[in-house]
Coordinates of C-alpha atoms in Angstrom, one line a residue:
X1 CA -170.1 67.5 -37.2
X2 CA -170.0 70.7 -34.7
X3 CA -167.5 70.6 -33.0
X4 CA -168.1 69.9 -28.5
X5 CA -168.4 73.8 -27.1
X6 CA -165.3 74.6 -25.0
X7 CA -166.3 76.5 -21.6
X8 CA -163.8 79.0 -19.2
X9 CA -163.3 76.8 -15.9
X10 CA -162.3 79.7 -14.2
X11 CA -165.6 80.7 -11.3
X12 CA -167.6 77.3 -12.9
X13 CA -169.0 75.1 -10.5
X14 CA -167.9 71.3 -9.8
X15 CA -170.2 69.9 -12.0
X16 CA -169.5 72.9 -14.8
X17 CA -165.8 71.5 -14.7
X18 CA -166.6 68.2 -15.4
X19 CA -169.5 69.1 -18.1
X20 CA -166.2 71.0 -19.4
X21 CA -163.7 67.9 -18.9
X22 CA -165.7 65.7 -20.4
X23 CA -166.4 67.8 -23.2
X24 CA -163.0 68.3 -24.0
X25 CA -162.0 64.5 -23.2
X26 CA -164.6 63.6 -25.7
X27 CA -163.3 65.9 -28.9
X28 CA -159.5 64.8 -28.2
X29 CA -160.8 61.3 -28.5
X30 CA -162.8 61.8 -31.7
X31 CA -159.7 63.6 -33.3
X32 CA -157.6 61.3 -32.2
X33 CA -159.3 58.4 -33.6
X34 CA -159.0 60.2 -36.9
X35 CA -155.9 59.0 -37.6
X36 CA -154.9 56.2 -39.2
X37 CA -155.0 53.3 -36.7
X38 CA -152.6 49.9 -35.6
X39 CA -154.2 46.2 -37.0
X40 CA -156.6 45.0 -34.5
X41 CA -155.1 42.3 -32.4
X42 CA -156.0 38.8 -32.8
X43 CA -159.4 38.0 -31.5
X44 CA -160.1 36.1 -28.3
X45 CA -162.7 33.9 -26.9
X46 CA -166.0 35.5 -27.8
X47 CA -168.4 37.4 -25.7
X48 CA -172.1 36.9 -25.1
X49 CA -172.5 40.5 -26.4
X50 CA -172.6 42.3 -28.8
X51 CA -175.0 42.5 -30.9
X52 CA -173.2 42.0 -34.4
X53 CA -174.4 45.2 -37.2
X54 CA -175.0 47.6 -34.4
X55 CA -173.7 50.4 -35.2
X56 CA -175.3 53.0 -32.9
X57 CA -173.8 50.9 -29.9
X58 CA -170.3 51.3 -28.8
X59 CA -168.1 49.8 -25.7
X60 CA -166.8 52.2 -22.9
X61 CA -163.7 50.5 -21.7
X62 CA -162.2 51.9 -18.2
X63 CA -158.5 51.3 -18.1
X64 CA -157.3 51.2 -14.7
X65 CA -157.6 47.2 -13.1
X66 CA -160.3 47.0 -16.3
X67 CA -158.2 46.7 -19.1
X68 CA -154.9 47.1 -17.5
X69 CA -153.1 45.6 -14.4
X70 CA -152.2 48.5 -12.0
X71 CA -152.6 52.3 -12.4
X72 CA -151.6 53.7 -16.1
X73 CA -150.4 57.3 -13.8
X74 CA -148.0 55.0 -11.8
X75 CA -146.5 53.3 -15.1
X76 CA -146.3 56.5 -16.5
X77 CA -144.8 58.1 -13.3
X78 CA -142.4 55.1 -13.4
X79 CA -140.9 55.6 -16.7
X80 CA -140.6 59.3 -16.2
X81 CA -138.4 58.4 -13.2
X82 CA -136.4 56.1 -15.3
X83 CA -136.2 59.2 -17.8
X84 CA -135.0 61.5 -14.4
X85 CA -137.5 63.8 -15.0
X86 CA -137.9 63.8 -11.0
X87 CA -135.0 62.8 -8.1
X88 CA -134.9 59.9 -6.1
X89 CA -135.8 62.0 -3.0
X90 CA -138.9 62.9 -4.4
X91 CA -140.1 58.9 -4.2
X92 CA -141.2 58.6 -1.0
X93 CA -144.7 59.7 -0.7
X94 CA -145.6 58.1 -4.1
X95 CA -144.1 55.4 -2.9
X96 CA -146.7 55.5 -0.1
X97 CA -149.5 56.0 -2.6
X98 CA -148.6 52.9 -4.8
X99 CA -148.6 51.1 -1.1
X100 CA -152.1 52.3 -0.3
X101 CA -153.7 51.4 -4.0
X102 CA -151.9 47.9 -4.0
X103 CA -153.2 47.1 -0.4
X104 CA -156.7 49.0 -0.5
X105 CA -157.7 47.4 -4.2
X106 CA -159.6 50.9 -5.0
X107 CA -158.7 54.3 -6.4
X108 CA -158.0 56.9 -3.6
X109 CA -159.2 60.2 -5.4
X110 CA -156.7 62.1 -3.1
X111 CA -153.9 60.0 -3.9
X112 CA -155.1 60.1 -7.7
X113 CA -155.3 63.6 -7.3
X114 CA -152.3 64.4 -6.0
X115 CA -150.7 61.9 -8.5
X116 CA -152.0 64.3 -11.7
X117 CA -151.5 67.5 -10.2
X118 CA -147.6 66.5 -9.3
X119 CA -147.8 65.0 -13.1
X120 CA -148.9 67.9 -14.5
X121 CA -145.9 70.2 -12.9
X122 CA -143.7 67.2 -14.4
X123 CA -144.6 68.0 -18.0
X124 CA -144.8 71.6 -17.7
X125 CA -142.8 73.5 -20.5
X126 CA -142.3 70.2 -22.1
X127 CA -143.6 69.8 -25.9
X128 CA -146.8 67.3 -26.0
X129 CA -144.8 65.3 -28.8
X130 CA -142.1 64.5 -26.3
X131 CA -144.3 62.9 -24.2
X132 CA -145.8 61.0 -26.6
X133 CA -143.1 59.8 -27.6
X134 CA -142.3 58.8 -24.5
X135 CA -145.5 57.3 -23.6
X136 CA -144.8 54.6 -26.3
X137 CA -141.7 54.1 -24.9
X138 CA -143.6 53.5 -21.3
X139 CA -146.1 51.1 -22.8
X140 CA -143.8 49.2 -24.2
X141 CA -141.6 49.1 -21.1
X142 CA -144.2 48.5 -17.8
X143 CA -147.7 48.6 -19.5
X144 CA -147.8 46.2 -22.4
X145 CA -147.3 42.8 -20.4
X146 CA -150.4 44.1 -17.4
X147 CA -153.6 43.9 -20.2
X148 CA -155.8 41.8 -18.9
X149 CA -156.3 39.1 -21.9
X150 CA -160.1 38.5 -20.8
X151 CA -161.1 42.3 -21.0
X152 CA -159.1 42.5 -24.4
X153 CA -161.2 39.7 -25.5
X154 CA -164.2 41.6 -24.4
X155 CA -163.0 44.8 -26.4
X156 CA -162.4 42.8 -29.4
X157 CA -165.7 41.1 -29.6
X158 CA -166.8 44.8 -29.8
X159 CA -164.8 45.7 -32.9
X160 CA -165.5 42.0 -34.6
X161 CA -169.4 43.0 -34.0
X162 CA -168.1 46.5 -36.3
X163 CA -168.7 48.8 -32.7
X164 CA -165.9 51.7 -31.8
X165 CA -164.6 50.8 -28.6
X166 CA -163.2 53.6 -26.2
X167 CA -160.7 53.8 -23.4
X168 CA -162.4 56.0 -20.7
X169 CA -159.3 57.2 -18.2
X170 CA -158.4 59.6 -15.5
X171 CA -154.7 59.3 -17.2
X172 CA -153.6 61.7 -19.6
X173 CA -155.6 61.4 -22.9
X174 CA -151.8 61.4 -24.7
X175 CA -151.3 58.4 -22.6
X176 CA -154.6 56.7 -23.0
X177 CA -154.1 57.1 -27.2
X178 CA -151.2 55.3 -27.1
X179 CA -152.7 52.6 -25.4
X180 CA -155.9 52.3 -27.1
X181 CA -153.9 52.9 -30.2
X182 CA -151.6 49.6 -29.7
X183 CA -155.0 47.6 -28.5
X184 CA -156.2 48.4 -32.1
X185 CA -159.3 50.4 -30.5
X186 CA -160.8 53.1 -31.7
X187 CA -159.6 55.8 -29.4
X188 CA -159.5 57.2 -25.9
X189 CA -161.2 59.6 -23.9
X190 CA -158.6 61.1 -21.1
X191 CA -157.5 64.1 -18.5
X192 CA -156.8 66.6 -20.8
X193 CA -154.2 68.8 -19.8
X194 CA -153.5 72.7 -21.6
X195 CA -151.4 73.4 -24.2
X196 CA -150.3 76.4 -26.1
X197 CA -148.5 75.8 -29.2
X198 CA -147.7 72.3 -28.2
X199 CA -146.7 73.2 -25.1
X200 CA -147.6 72.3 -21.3
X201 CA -149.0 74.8 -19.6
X202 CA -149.5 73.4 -16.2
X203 CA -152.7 73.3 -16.4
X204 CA -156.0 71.3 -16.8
X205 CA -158.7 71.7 -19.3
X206 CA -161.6 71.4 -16.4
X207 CA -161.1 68.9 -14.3
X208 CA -159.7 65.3 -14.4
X209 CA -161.4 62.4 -16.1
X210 CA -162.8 60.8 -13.0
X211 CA -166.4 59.7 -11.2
X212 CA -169.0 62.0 -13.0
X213 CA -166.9 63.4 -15.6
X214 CA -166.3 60.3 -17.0
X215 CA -170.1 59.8 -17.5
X216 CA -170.4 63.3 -18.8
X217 CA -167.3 62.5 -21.0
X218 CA -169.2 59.5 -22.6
X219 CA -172.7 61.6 -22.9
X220 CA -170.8 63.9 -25.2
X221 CA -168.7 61.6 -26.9
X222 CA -172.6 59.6 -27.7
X223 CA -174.3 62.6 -28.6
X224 CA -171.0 63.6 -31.5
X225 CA -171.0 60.4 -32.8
X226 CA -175.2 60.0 -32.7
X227 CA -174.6 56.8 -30.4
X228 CA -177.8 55.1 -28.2
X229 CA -176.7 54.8 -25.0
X230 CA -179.2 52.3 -24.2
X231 CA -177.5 50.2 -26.8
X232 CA -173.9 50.4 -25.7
X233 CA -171.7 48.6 -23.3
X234 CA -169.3 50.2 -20.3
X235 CA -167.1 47.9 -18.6
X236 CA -164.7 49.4 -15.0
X237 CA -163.6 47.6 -12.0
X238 CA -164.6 50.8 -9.3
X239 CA -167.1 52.2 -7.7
X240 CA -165.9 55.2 -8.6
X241 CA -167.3 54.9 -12.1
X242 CA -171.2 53.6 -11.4
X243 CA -172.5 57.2 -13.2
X244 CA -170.9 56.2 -16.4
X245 CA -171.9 52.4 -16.4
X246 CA -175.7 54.2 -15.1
X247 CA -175.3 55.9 -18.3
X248 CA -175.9 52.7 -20.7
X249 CA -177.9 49.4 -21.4
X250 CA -175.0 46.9 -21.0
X251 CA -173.0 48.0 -17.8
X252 CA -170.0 45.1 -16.4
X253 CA -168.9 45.2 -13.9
X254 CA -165.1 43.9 -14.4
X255 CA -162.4 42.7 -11.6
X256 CA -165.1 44.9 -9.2
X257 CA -164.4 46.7 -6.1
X258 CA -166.5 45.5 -3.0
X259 CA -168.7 48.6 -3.4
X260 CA -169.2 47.9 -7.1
X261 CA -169.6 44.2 -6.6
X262 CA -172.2 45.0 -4.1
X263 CA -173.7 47.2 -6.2
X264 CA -173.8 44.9 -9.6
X265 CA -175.4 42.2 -7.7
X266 CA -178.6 44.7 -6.3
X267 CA -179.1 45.5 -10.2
X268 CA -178.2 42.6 -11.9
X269 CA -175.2 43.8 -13.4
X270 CA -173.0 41.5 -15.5
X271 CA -169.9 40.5 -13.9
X272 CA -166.9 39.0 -15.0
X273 CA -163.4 38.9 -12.7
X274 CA -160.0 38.0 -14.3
X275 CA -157.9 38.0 -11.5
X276 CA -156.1 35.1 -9.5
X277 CA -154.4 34.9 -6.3
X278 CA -155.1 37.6 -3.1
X279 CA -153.7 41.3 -2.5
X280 CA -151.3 41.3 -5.2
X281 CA -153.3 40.3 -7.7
X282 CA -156.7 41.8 -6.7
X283 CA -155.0 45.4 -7.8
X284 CA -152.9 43.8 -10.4
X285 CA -149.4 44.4 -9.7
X286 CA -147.4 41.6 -9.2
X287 CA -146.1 40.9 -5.9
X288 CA -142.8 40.2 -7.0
X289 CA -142.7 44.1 -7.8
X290 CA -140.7 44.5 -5.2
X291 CA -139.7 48.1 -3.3
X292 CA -137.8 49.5 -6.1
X293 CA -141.4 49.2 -8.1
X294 CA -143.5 50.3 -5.7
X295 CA -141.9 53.4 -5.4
X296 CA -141.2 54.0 -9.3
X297 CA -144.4 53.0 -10.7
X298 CA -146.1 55.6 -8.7
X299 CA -143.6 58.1 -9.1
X300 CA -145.8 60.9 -9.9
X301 CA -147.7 61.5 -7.2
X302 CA -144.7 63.2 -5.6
X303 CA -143.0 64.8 -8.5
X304 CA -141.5 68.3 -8.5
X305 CA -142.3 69.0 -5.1
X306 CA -139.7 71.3 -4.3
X307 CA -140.5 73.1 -7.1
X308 CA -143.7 74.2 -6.3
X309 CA -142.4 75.8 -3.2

């Protein structure tokens, strides 16, 4: 299959960079799911969909409050601080950040801005194994216990029906393929960040995976793999990410935002919510986190500050 064209993002337009970051979201995830992957888990309760021997459908998973419990840049920005890639110091506007998210139940793209761009000056001039490495490391440490079992049931009713089912993330695609990879899915689609010779450069390829590039991610991933949207599923808790549930037949609308819940309801959008209790549980993070949490799961945001001056 030809491989997704690859496009300069230097002078392209907003919507050129996230043609480009999708494109390039969408071939990481296809090689990725090349490789040989981790048993499925167990199966949990079924779903009313899907449709069993469909194999030009596929699921679109977001991972942020969809599959997982809290923010997968935070986790990751927390077990970089545990690893002292960043100082202490540096804590207290993530800290801030990881406030706002818990408290607002809803994606700030500022804030998750400014949480990848001080990420990517973290891994700068580090080797994209290492960080892999390390991200299995992190899942096993922060994100592992924070899947939501409903939308892992979900997922897997997918892959018992024979579908590929894909994480769909703003966080780095090395992150999101070791998460998808433990789920037993089929892959991930993810920021993808530069490298030359398996190194950081700094540096984004486009723009990150969020709002429209998400959708155009998921166009391209359909069109490589000769997938009918009309026949696929796409699951997120935010607003954020209406173009890429527009994008298919079967859009839920999981642990929604107000704005998404409003908007489910007007079209008739499936909904399902797995969360208990108020504020701490709406974003899922527990509210036993405590400060010390707070400030290292979102630890990224504010990373390497001083050494962009």
């Amino acid at each position: 299959m030809a491989a997704l064209r690859w496009l300069t993002p230097r002078g392209r337009s907003a919507t050129a960079r996230s043609v480009l970051a999708g494109e390039a979201s969408a071939e990481a995830a296809r090689k990725s799911a090349r490789s040989t992957q981790e048993p499925a888990p167990e199966p949990g309760a079924e779903a009313d969909f899907p449709v069993h021997g469909d194999d030009r459908a596929a699921a679109f998973f977001d991972l942020d409050n969809t599959v997982m419990q809290g923010a997968a840049i935070f986790h990751f920005g927390r077990g970089l601080y545990k690893r002292k890639f960043f100082e202490t110091r540096d804590l207290a506007r993530f800290a801030w950040q990881q406030a706002w998210f818990r408290l607002a139940g809803f994606e700030d793209p500022e804030h998750m801005q400014d949480a990848r761009d001080s990420a990517l000056s973290i891994v700068k001039g580090h080797r994209v194994s290492e960080l892999r490495s390390i991200g299995e490391e992190i899942y096993d440490e922060y994100m592992a216990e924070r899947i939501w079992p409903g939308t892992r049931a979900l997922a897997q009713a997918h892959l018992d029906a024979g579908q590929k089912v894909w994480l769909v993330t703003a966080a780095p695609v090395e992150i999101a393929q070791v998460i998808a990879r433990r789920l037993g899915l089929t892959g991930a689609l993810g920021t993808v960040a530069e490298s030359i010779g398996g190194v950081y450069t700094g540096k984004l390829v486009g723009e990150p995976l969020h709002g429209p590039a998400k959708a155009e991610a998921v166009r391209a991933l359909a069109t490589a793999e000769a997938l009918d949207l009309s026949r696929c599923a796409a699951y997120s808790d935010s607003h954020n990410d209406i173009p890429m549930l527009s994008l298919v037949g079967h859009p839920y609308a999981i642990n929604p935002d107000s704005k998404l819940r409003k908007h489910a309801r007007r079209l008739e959008w499936r909904l399902r919510d797995y969360r208990t209790g108020r504020k701490a549980a709406k974003v899922g993070i527990p509210a036993a986190a405590g400060v010390g949490a707070v400030a290292g799961g979102t630890a990224a945001a504010i990373a390497l500050h001083r050494r962009r001056r």
